[in-house]
mmCIF file of C-alpha atoms and ligand atoms in Angstrom:
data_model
loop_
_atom_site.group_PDB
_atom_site.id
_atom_site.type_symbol
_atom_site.label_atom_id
_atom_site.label_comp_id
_atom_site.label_asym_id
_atom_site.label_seq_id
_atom_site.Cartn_x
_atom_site.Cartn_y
_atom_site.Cartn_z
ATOM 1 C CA UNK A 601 -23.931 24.520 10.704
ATOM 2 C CA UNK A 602 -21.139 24.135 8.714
ATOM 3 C CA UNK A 603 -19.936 21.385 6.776
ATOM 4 C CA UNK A 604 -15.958 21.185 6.497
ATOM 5 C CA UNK A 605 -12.954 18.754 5.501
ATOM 6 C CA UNK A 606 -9.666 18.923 6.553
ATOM 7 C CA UNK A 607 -6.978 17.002 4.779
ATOM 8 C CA UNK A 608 -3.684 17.462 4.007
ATOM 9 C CA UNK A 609 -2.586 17.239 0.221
ATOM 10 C CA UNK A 610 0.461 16.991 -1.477
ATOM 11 C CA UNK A 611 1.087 18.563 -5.218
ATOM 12 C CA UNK A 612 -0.037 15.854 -6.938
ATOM 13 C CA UNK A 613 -3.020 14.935 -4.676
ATOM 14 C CA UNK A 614 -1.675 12.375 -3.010
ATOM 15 C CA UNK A 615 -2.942 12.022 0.679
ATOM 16 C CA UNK A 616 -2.207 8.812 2.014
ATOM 17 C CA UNK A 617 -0.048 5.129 0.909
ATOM 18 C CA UNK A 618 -0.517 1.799 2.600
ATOM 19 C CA UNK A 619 -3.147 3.421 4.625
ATOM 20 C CA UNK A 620 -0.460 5.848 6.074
ATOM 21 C CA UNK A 621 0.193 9.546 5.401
ATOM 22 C CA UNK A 622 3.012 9.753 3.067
ATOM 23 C CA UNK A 623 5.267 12.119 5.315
ATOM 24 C CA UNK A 624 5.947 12.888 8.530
ATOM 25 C CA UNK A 625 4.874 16.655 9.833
ATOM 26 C CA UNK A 626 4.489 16.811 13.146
ATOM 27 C CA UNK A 627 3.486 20.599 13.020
ATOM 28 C CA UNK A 628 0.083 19.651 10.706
ATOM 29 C CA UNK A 629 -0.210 16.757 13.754
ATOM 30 C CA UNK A 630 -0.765 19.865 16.010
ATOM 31 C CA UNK A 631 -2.862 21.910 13.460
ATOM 32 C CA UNK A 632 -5.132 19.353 13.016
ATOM 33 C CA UNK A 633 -5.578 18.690 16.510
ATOM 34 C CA UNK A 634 -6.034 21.954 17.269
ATOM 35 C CA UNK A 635 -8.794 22.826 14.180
ATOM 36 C CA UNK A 636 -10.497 19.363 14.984
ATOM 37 C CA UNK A 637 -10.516 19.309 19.183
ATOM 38 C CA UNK A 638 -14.176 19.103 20.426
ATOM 39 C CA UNK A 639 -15.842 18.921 17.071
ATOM 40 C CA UNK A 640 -17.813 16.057 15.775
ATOM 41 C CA UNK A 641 -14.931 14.316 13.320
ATOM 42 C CA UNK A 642 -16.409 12.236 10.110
ATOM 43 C CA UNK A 643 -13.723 9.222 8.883
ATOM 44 C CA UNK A 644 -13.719 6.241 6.396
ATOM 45 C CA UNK A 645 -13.409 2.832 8.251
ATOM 46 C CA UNK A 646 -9.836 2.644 6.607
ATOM 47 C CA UNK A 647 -8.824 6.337 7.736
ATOM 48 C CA UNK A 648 -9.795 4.716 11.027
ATOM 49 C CA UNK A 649 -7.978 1.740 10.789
ATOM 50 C CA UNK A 650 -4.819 4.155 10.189
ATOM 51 C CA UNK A 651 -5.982 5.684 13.534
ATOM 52 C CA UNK A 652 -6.195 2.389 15.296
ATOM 53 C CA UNK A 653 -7.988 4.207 18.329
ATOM 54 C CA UNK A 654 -10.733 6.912 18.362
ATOM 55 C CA UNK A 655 -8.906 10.504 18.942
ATOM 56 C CA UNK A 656 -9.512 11.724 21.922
ATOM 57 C CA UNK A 657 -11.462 14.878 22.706
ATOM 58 C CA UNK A 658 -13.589 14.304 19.858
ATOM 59 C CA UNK A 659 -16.740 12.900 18.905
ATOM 60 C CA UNK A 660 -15.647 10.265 16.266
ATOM 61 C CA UNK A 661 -17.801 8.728 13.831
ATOM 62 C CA UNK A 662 -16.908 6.130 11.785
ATOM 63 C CA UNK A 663 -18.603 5.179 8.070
ATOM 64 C CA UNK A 664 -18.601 1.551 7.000
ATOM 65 C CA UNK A 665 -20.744 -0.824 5.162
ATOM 66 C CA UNK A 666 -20.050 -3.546 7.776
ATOM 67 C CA UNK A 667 -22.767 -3.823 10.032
ATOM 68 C CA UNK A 668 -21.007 -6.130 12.454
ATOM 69 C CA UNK A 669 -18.120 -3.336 12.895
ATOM 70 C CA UNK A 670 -17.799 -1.473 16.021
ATOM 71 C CA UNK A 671 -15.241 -0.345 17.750
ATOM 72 C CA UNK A 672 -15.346 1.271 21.710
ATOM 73 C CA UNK A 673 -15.271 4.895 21.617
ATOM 74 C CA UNK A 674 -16.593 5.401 18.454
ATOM 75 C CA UNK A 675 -20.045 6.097 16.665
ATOM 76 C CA UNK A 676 -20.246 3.724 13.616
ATOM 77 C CA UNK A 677 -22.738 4.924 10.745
ATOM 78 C CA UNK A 678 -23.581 3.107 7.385
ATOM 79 C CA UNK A 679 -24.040 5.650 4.924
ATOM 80 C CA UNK A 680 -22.307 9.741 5.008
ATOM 81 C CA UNK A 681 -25.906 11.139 5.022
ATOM 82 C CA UNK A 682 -26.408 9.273 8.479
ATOM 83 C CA UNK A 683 -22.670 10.629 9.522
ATOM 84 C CA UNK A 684 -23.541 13.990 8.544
ATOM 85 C CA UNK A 685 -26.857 13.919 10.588
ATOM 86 C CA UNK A 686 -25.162 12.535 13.351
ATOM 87 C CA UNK A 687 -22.492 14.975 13.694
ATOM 88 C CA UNK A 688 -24.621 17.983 13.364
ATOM 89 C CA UNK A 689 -26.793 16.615 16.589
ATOM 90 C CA UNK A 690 -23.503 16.537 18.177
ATOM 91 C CA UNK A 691 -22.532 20.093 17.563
ATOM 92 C CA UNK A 692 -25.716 21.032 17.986
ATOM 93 C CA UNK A 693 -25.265 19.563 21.556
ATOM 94 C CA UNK A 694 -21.440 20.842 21.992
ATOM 95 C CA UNK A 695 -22.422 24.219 20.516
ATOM 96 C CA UNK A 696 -19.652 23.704 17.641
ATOM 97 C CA UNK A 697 -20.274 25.803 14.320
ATOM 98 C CA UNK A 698 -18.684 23.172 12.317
ATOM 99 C CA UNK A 699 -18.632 19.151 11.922
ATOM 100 C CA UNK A 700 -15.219 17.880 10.460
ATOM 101 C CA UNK A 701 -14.587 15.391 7.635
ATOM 102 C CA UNK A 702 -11.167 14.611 8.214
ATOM 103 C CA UNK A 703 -10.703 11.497 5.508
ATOM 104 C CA UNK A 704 -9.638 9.812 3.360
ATOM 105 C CA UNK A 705 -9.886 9.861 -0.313
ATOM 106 C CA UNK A 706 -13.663 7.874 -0.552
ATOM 107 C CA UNK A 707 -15.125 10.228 2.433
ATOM 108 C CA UNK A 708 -13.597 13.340 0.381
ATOM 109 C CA UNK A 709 -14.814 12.484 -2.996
ATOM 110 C CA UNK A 710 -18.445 11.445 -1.273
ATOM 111 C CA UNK A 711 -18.358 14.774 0.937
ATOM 112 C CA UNK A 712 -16.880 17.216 -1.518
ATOM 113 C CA UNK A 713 -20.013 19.165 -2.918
ATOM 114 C CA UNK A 714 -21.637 19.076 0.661
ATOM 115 C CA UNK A 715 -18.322 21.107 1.976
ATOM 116 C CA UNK A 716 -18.607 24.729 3.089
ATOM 117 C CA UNK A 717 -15.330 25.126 4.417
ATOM 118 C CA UNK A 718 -12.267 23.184 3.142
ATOM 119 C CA UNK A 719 -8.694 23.751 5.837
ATOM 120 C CA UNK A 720 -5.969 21.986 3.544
ATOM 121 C CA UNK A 721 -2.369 21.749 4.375
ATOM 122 C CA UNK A 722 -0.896 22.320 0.729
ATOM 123 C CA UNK A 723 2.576 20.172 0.950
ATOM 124 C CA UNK A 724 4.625 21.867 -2.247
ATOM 125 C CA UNK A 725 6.339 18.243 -3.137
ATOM 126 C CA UNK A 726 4.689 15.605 -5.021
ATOM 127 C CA UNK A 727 4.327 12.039 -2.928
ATOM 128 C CA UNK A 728 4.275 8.213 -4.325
ATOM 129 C CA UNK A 729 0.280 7.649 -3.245
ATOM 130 C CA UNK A 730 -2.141 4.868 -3.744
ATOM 131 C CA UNK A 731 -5.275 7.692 -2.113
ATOM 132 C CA UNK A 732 -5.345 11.489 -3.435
ATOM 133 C CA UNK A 733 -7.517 14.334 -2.918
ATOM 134 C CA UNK A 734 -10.689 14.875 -5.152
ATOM 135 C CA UNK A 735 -10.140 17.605 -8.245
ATOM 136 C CA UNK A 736 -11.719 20.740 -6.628
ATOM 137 C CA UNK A 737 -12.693 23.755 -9.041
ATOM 138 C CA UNK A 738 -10.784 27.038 -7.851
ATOM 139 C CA UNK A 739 -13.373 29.001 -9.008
ATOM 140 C CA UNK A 740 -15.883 27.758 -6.458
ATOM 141 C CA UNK A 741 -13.457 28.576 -3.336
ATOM 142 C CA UNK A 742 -12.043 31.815 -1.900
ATOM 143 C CA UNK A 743 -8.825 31.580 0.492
ATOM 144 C CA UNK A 744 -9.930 32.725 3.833
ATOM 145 C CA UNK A 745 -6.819 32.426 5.229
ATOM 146 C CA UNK A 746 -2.970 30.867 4.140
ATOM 147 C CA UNK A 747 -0.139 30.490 6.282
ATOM 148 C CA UNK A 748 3.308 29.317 4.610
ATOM 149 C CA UNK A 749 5.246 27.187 6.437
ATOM 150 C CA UNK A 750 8.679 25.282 6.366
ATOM 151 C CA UNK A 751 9.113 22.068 7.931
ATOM 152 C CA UNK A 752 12.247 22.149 10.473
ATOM 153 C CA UNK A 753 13.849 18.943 9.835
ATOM 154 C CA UNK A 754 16.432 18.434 6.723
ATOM 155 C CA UNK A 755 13.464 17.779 3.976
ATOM 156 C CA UNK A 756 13.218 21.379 4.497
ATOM 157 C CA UNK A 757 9.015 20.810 2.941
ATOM 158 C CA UNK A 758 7.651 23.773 2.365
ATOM 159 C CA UNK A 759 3.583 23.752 3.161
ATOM 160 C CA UNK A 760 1.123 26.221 3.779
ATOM 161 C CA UNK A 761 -2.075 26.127 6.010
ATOM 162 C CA UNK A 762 -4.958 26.968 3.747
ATOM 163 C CA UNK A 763 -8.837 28.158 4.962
ATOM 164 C CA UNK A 764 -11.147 27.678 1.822
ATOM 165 C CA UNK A 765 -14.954 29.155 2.296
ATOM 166 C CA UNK A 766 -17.212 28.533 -0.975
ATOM 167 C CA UNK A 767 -18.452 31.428 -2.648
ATOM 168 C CA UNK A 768 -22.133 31.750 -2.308
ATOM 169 C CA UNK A 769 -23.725 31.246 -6.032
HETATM 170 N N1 LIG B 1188 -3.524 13.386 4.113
HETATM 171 C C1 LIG B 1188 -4.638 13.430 4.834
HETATM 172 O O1 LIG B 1188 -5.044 14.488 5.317
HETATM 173 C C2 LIG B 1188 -5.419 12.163 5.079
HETATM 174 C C3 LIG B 1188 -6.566 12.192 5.896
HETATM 175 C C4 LIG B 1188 -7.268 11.000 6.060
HETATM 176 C C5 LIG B 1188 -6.856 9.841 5.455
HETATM 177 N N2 LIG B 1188 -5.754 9.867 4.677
HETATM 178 C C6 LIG B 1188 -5.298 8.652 3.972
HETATM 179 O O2 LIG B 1188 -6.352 8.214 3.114
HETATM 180 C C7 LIG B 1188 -6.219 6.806 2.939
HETATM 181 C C8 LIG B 1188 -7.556 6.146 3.221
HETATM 182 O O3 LIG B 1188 -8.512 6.579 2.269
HETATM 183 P P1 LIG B 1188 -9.471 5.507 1.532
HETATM 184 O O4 LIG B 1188 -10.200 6.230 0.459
HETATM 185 O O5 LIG B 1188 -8.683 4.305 1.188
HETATM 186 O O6 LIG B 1188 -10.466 5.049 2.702
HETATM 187 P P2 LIG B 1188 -11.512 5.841 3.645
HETATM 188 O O7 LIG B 1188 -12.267 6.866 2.842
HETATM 189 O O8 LIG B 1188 -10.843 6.284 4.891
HETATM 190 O O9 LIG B 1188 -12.485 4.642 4.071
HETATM 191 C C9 LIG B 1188 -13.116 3.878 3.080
HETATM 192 C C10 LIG B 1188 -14.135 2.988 3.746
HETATM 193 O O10 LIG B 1188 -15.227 3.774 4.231
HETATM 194 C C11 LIG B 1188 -16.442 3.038 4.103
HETATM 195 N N3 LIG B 1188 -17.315 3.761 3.186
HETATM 196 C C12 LIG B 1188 -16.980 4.617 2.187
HETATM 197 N N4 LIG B 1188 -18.073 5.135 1.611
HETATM 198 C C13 LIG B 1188 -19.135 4.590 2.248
HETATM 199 C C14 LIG B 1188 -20.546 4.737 2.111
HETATM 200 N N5 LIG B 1188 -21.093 5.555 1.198
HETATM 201 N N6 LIG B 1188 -21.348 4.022 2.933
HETATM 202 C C15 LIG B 1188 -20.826 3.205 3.882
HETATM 203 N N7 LIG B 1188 -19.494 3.032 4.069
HETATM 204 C C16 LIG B 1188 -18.667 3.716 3.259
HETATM 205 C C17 LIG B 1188 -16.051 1.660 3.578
HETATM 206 O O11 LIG B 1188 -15.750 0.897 4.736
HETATM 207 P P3 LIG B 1188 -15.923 -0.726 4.792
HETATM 208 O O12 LIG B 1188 -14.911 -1.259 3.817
HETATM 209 O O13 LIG B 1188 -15.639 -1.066 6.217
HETATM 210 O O14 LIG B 1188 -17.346 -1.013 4.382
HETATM 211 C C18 LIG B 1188 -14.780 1.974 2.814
HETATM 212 O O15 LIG B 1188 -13.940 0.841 2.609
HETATM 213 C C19 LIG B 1188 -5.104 6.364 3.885
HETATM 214 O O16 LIG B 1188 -3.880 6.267 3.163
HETATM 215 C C20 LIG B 1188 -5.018 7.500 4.881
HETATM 216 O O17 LIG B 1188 -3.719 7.603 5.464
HETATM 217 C C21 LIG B 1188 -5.023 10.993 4.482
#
């Protein structure tokens, strides 16, 4: 079973401010719907909160130290070992080969050396953020697969769709 994050990152790290994403790209909207639809997903309680409802199609699983929080539709956990262990019964169940942890910055950092598989939309602009992406050594990852990409509105952003597998030691 693999263990993979999806985020989308912008040159300088930066993946989210006030809780929100700091652009607006409705074609990574789609891509992560479609990479993420009928896996287990893995999210902060704040990525949630962003959310405000559980996305649908998906088995979503929510980390938070609050053990009064719960929320309908979702799966609330109290530690990313138990949200790990979790999802992979899930897949297990679905038959998915991968569980997704789609956010945000505290889920990433925790998650990062458990990762197989890493899908990041690369956004080539730098963003005002108050949450960024962990520091991930290049020399542990090999690009499975990259599409480039150009927003069609007038910010004209250029991005590209990036598949990262580790390299077995
Ligand atoms: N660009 C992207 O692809 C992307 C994707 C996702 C999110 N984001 C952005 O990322 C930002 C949110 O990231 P964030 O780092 O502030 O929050 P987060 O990682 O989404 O959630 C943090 C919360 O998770 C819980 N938590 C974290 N580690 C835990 C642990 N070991 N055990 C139990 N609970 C734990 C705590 O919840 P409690 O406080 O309830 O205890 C903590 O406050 C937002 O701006 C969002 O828009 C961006």
């Amino acid at each position: 079973m693999k263990i993979a994050m999806i985020a989308a990152v912008a040159e300088n790290h930066a993946i989210g401010i006030n809780n929100k994403m700091p652009w607006y790209l409705p074609g990574d909207l789609r891509y992560f719907k479609a990479v993420t639809m009928g896996k287990p997903i893995i999210m902060g309680r704040k990525t949630f909160d962003s959310l405000r409802k559980p996305l649908p199609g998906r088995t979503n699983i929510v980390i938070t130290r609050d053990k009064n929080w719960h929320h309908e539709g979702v799966k609330v956990v109290h530690s990313l070992e138990d949200a790990i262990s979790l999802a992979e019964d899930v897949a297990m169940i679905n038959g998915n080969e991968e569980i997704m942890v789609i956010g945000g910055e505290q889920i990433y950092r925790q998650a990062l050396d458990k990762a197989d598989r890493l899908y990041l939309t690369k956004v080539f602009r730098s963003f005002d953020g108050d949450a960024f992406f962990p520091e991930i050594n290049e020399s542990d990852w090999g690009i499975t697969a990259r599409e480039d990409q150009v927003s069609e509105d007038e910010q004209a952003l250029e991005f590209s769709y990036q598949v990262l597998d580790r390299k077995s030691a």
